[in-house]
PDB file of C-alpha atoms in Angstrom:
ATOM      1  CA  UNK A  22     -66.158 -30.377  -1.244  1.00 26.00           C
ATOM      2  CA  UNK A  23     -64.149 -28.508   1.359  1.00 29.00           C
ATOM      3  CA  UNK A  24     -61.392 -30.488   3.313  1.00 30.00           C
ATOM      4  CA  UNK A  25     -61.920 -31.085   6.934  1.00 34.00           C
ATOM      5  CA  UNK A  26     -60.824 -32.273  10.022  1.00 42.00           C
ATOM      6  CA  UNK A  27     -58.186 -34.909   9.700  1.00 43.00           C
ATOM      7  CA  UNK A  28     -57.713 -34.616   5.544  1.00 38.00           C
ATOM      8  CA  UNK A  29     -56.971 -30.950   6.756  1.00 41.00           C
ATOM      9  CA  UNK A  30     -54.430 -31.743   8.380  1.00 48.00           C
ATOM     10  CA  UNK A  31     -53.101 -34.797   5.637  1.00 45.00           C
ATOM     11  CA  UNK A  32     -53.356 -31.697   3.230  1.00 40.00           C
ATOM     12  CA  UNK A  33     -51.567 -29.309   5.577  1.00 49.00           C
ATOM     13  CA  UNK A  34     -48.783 -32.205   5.909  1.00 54.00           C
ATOM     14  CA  UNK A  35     -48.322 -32.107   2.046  1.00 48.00           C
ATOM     15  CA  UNK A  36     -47.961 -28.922   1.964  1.00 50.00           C
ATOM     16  CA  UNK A  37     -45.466 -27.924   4.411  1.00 58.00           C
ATOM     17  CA  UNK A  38     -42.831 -29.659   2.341  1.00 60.00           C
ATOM     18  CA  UNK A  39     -43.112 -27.564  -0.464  1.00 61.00           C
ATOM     19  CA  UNK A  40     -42.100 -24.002  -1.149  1.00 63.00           C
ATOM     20  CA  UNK A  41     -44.833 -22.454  -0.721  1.00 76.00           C
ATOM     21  CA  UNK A  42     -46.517 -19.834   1.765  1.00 79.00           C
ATOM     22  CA  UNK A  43     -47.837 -23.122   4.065  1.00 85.00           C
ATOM     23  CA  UNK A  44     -44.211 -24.608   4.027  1.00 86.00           C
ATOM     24  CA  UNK A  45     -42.733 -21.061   4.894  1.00 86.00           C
ATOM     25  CA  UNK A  46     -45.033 -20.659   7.832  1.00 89.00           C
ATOM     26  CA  UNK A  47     -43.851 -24.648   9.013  1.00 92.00           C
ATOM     27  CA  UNK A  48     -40.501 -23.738   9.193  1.00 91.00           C
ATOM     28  CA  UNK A  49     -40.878 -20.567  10.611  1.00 92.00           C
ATOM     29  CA  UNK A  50     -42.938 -22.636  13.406  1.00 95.00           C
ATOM     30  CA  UNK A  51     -40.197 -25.160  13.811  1.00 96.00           C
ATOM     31  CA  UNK A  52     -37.563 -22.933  14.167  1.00 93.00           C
ATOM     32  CA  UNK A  53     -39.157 -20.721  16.977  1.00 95.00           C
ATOM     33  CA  UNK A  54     -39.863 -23.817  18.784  1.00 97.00           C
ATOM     34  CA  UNK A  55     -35.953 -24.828  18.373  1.00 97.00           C
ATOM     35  CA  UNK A  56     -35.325 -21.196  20.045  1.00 95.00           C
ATOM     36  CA  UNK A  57     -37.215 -22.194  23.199  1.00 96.00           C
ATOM     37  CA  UNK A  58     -36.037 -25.326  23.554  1.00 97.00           C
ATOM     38  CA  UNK A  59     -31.767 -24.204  23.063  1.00 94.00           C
ATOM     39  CA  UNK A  60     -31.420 -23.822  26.559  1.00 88.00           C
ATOM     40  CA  UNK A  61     -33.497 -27.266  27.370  1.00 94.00           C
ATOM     41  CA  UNK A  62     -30.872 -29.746  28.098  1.00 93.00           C
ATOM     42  CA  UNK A  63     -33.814 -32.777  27.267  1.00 96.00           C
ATOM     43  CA  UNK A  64     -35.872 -34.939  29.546  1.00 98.00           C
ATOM     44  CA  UNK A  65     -39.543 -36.017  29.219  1.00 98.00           C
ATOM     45  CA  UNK A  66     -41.270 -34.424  26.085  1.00 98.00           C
ATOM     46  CA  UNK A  67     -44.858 -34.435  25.349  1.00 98.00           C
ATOM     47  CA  UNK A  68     -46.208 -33.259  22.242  1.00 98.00           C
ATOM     48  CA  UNK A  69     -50.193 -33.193  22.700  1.00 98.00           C
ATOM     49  CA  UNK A  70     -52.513 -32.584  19.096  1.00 97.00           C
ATOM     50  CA  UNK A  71     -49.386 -34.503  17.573  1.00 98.00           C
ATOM     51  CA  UNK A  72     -50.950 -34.945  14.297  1.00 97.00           C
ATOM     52  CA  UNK A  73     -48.987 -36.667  11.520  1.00 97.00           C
ATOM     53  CA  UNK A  74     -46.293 -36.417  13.828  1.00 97.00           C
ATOM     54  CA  UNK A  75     -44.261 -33.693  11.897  1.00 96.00           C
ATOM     55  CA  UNK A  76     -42.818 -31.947  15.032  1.00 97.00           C
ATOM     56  CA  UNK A  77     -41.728 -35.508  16.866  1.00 98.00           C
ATOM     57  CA  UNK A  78     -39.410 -36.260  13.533  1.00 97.00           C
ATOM     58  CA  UNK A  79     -38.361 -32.416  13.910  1.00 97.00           C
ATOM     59  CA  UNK A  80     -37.290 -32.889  17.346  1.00 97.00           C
ATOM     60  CA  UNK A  81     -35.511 -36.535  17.083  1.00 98.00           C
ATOM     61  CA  UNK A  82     -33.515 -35.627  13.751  1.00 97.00           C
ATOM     62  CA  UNK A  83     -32.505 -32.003  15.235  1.00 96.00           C
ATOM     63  CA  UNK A  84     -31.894 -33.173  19.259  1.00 96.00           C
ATOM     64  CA  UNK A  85     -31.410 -36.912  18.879  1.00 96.00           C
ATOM     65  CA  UNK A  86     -31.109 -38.672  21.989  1.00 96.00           C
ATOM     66  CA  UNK A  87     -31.944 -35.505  23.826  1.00 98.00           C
ATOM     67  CA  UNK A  88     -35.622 -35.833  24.792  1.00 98.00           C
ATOM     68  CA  UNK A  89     -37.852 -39.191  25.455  1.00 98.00           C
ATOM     69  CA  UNK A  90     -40.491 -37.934  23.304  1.00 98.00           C
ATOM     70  CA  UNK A  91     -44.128 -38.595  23.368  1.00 98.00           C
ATOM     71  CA  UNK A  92     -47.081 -37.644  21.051  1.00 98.00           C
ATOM     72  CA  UNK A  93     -50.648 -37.839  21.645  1.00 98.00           C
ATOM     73  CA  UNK A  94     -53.290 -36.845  19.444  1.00 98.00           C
ATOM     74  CA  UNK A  95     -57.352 -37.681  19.785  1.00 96.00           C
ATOM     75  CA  UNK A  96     -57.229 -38.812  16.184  1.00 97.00           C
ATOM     76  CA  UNK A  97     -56.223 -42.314  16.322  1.00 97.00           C
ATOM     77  CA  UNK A  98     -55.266 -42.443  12.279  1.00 97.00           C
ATOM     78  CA  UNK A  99     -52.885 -39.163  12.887  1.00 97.00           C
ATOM     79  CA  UNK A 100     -51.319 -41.105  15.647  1.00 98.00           C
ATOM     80  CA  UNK A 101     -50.999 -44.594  13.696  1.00 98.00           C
ATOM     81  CA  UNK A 102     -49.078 -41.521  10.787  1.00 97.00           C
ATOM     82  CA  UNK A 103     -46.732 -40.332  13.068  1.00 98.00           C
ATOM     83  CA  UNK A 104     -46.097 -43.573  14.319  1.00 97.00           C
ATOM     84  CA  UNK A 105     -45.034 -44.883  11.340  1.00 97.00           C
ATOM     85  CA  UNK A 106     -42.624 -41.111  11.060  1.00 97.00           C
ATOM     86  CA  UNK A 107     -41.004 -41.474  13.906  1.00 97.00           C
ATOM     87  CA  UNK A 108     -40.274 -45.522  13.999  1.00 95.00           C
ATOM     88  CA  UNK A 109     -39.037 -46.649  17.005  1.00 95.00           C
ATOM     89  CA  UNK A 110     -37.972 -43.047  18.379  1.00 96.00           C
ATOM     90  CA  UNK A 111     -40.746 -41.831  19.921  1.00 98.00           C
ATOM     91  CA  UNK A 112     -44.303 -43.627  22.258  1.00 98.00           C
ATOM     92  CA  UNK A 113     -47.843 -42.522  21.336  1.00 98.00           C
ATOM     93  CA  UNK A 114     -51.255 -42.523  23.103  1.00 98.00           C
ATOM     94  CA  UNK A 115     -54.445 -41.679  21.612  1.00 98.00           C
ATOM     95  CA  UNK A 116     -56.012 -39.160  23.810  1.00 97.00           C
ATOM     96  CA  UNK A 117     -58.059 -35.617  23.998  1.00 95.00           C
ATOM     97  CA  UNK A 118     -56.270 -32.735  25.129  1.00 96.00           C
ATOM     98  CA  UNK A 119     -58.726 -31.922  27.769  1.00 94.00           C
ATOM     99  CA  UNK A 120     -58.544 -35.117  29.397  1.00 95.00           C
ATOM    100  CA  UNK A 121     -54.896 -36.813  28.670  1.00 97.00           C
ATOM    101  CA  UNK A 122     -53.747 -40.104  29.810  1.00 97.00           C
ATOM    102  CA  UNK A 123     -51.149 -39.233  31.719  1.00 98.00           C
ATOM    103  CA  UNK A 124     -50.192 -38.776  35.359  1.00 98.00           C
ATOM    104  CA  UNK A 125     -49.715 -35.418  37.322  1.00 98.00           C
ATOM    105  CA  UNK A 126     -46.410 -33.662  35.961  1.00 98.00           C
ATOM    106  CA  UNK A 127     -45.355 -36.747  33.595  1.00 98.00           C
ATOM    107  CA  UNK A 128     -43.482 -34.362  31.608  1.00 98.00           C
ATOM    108  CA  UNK A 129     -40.501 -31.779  31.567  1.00 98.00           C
ATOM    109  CA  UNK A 130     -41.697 -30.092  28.631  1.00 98.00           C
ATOM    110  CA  UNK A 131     -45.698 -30.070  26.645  1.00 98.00           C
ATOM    111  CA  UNK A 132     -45.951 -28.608  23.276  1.00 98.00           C
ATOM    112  CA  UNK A 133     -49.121 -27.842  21.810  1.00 98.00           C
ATOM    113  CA  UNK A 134     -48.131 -26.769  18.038  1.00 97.00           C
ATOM    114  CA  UNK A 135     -51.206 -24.813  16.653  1.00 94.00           C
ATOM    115  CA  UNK A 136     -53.724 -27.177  18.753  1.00 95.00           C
ATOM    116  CA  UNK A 137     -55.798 -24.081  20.625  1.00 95.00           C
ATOM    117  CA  UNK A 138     -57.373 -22.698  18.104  1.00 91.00           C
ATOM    118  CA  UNK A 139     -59.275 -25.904  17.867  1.00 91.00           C
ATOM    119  CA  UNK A 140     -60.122 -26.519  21.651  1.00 93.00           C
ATOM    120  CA  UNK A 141     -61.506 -24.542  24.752  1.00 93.00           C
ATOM    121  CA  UNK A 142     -58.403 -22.777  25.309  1.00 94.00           C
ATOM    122  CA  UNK A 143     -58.776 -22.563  29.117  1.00 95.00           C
ATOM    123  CA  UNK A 144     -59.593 -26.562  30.185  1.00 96.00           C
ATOM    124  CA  UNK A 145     -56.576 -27.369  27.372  1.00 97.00           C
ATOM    125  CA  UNK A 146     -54.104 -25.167  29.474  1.00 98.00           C
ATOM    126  CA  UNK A 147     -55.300 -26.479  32.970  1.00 98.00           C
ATOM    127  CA  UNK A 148     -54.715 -29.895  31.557  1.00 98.00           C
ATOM    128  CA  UNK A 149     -51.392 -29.098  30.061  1.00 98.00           C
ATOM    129  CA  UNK A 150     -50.327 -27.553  33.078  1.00 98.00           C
ATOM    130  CA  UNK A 151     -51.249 -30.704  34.814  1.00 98.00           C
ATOM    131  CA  UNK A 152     -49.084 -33.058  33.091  1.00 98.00           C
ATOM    132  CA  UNK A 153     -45.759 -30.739  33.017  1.00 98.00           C
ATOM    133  CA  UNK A 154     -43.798 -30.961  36.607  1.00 98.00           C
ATOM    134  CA  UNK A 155     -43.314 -27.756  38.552  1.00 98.00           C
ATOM    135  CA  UNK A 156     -40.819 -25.641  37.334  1.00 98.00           C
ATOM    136  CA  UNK A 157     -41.373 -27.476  33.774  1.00 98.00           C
ATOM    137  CA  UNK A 158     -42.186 -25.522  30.526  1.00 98.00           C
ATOM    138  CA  UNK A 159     -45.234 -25.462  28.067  1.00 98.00           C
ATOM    139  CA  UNK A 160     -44.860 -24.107  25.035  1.00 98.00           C
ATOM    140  CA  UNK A 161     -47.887 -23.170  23.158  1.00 98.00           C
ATOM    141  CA  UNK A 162     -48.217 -21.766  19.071  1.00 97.00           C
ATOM    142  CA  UNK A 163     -51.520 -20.004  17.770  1.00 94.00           C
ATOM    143  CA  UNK A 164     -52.749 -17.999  15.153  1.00 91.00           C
ATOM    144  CA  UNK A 165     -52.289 -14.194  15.513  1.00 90.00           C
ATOM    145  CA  UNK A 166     -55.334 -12.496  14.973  1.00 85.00           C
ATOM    146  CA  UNK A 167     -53.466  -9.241  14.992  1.00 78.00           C
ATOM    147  CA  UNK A 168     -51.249 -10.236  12.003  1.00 77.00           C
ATOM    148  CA  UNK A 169     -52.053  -7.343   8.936  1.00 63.00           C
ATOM    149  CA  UNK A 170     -51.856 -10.594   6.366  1.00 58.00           C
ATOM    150  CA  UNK A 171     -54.331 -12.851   8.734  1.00 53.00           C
ATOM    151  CA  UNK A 172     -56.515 -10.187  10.531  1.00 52.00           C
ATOM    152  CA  UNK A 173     -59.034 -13.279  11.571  1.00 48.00           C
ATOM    153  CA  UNK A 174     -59.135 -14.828   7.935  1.00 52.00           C
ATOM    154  CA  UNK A 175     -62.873 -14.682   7.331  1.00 48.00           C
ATOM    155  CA  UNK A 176     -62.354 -18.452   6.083  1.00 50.00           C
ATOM    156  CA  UNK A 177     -60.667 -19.025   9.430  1.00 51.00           C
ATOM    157  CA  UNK A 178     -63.579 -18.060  11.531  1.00 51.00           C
ATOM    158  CA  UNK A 179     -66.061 -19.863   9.380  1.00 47.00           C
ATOM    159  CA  UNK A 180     -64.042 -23.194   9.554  1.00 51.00           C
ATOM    160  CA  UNK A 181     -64.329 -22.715  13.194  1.00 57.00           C
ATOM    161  CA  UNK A 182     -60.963 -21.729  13.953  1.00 69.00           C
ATOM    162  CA  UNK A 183     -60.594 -19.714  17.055  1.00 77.00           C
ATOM    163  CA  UNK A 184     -57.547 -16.933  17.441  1.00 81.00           C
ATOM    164  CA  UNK A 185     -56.479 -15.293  20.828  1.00 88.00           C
ATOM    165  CA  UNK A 186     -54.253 -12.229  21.224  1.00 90.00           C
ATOM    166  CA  UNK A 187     -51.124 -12.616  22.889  1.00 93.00           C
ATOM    167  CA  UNK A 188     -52.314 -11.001  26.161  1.00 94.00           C
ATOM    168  CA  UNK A 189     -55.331 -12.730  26.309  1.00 95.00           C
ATOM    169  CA  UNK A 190     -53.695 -16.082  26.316  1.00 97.00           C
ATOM    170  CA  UNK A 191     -50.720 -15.127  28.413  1.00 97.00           C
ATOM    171  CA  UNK A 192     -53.746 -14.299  30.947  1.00 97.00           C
ATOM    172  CA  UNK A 193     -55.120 -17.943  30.547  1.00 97.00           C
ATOM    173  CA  UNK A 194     -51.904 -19.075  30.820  1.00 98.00           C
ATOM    174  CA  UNK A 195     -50.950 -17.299  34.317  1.00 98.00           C
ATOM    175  CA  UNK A 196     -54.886 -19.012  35.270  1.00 98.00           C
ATOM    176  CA  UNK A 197     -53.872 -22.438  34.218  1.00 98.00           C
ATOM    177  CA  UNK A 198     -50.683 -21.736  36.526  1.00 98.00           C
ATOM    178  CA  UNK A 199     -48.123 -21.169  33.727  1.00 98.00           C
ATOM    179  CA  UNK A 200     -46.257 -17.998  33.854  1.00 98.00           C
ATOM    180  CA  UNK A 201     -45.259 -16.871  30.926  1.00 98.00           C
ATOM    181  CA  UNK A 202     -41.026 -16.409  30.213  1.00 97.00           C
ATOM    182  CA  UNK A 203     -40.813 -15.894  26.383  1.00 96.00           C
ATOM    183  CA  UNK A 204     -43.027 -15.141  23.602  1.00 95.00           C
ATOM    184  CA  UNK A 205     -41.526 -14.931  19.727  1.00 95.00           C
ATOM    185  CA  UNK A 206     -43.738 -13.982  16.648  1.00 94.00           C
ATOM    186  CA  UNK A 207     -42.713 -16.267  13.520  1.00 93.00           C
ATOM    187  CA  UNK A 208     -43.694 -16.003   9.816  1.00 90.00           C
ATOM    188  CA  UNK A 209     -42.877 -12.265  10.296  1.00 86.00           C
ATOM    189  CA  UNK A 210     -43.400 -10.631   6.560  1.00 68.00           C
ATOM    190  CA  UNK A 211     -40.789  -7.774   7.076  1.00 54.00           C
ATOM    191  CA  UNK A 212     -38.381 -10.159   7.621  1.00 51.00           C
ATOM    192  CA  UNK A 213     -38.315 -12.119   4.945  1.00 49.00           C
ATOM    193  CA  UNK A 214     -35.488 -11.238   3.107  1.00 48.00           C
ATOM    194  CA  UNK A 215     -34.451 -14.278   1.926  1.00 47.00           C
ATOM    195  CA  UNK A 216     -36.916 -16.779   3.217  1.00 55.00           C
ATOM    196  CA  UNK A 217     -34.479 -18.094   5.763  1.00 62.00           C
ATOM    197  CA  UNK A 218     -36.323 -19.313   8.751  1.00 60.00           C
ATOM    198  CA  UNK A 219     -33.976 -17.164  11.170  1.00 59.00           C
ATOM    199  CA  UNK A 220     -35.219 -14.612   9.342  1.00 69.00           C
ATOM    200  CA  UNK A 221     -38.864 -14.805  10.063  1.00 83.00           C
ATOM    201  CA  UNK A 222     -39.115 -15.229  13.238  1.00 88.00           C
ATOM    202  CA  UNK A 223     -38.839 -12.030  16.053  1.00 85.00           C
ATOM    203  CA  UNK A 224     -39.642  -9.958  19.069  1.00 85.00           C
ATOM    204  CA  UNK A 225     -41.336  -6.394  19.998  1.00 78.00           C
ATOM    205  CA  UNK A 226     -43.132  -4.058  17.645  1.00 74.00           C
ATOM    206  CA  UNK A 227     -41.760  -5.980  13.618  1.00 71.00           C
ATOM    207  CA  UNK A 228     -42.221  -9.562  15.657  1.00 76.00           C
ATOM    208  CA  UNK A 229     -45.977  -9.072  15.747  1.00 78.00           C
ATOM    209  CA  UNK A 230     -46.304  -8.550  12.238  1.00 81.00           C
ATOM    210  CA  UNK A 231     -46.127 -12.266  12.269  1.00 89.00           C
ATOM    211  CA  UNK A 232     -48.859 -14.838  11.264  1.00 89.00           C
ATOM    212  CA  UNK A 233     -48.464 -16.318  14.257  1.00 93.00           C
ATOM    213  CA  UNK A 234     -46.835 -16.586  17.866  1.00 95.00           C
ATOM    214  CA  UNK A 235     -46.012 -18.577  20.550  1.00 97.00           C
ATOM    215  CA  UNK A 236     -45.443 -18.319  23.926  1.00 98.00           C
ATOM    216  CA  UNK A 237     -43.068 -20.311  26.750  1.00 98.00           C
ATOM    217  CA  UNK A 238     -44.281 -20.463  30.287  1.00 98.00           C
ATOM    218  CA  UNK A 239     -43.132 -22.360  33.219  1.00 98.00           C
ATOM    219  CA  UNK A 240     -45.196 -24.634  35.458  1.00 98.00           C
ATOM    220  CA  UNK A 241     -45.885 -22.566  38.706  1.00 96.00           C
TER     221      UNK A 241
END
């Protein structure tokens, strides 16, 4: 019987603590997101399509006491999981991206960690954009369709998983009123030399060998 919707992502959760290709890709995620946030000194974090909460215990174990993190997810058992990962560090709110319970620029920074591919890209952005002050940052991860491993994983597109280019989403995110600052490519096969998460994760013509991307963009 094929795993879906939220036992994908209990498997996917198993999985990125191993050592395999799944785990690789994780940490490659993690650490791209660390890049973008260096220069953050903290403030009001949101992490919408929070799942099992893996990125919230990320971001209080490597920045603790830095940001007043919150995760929201429209799955209420992934949001009773991370709960129970991130104790007492972190508030959760079951909600749908396209329609979150919070008010009007709530947040310095929203992260949406491999959420689009799921969700009408261009009402998720709008709402993100919403939520994050002016002059705040979203930071978005997706598949890379363009990626020579992934080309559009015929499994992918039958699961219902939906890719976007880099420029296509930098365009939705300029609509939504996010202009984009940074994007990084992680998981990048030509640089894995010794599976070192620095080491998969780049910029310009090797970067978008990755298997996927993300992009930074400030609140207009």
């Amino acid at each position: 019987m094929p795993v879906t919707g939220t036992d994908a992502r209990v498997v996917a959760d198993d999985a990125c603590s191993g050592a395999g290709a799944a785990a690789r890709y994780h940490r490659s995620r993690l650490h791209a997101v660390d890049q973008v946030l260096r220069e953050h000194p903290g403030g009001a974090l949101l992490d919408v399509g929070c799942g099992p909460g893996m990125v919230v215990r990320h971001l209080l174990d490597r920045r603790p006491g830095d940001f007043a993190v919150t995760g929201c997810d429209r799955s209420a058992a992934m949001v009773d999981a991370a709960r129970r990962r991130a104790g007492n560090g972190a508030s959760f709110s079951v909600g749908d991206i396209e329609e979150m319970p919070f008010a009007d620029g709530a947040f310095d920074i929203a992260l949406a960690i491999d959420v689009l591919e799921y969700v009408d890209a261009g009402p998720a952005l709008h709402e993100i954009a919403r939520v994050v002050r002016p002059g705040g940052l979203a930071v978005v991860t997706t598949l890379n369709p363009r990626s020579p491993r992934r080309l559009f994983e015929r499994s992918a597109r039958r699961a219902g998983i939906r890719a976007c280019a880099p420029r296509r989403l930098r365009h939705e995110l300029w609509r939504a009123g996010l202009q984009t600052v940074d994007t990084l490519f992680y998981d990048v096969a030509a640089l894995r030399r010794r599976e070192r998460p620095e080491r998969t994760v780049g910029r310009g013509v090797v970067g978008r060998l990755g298997t996927g991307y993300l992009i930074a963009a400030r609140r207009l």
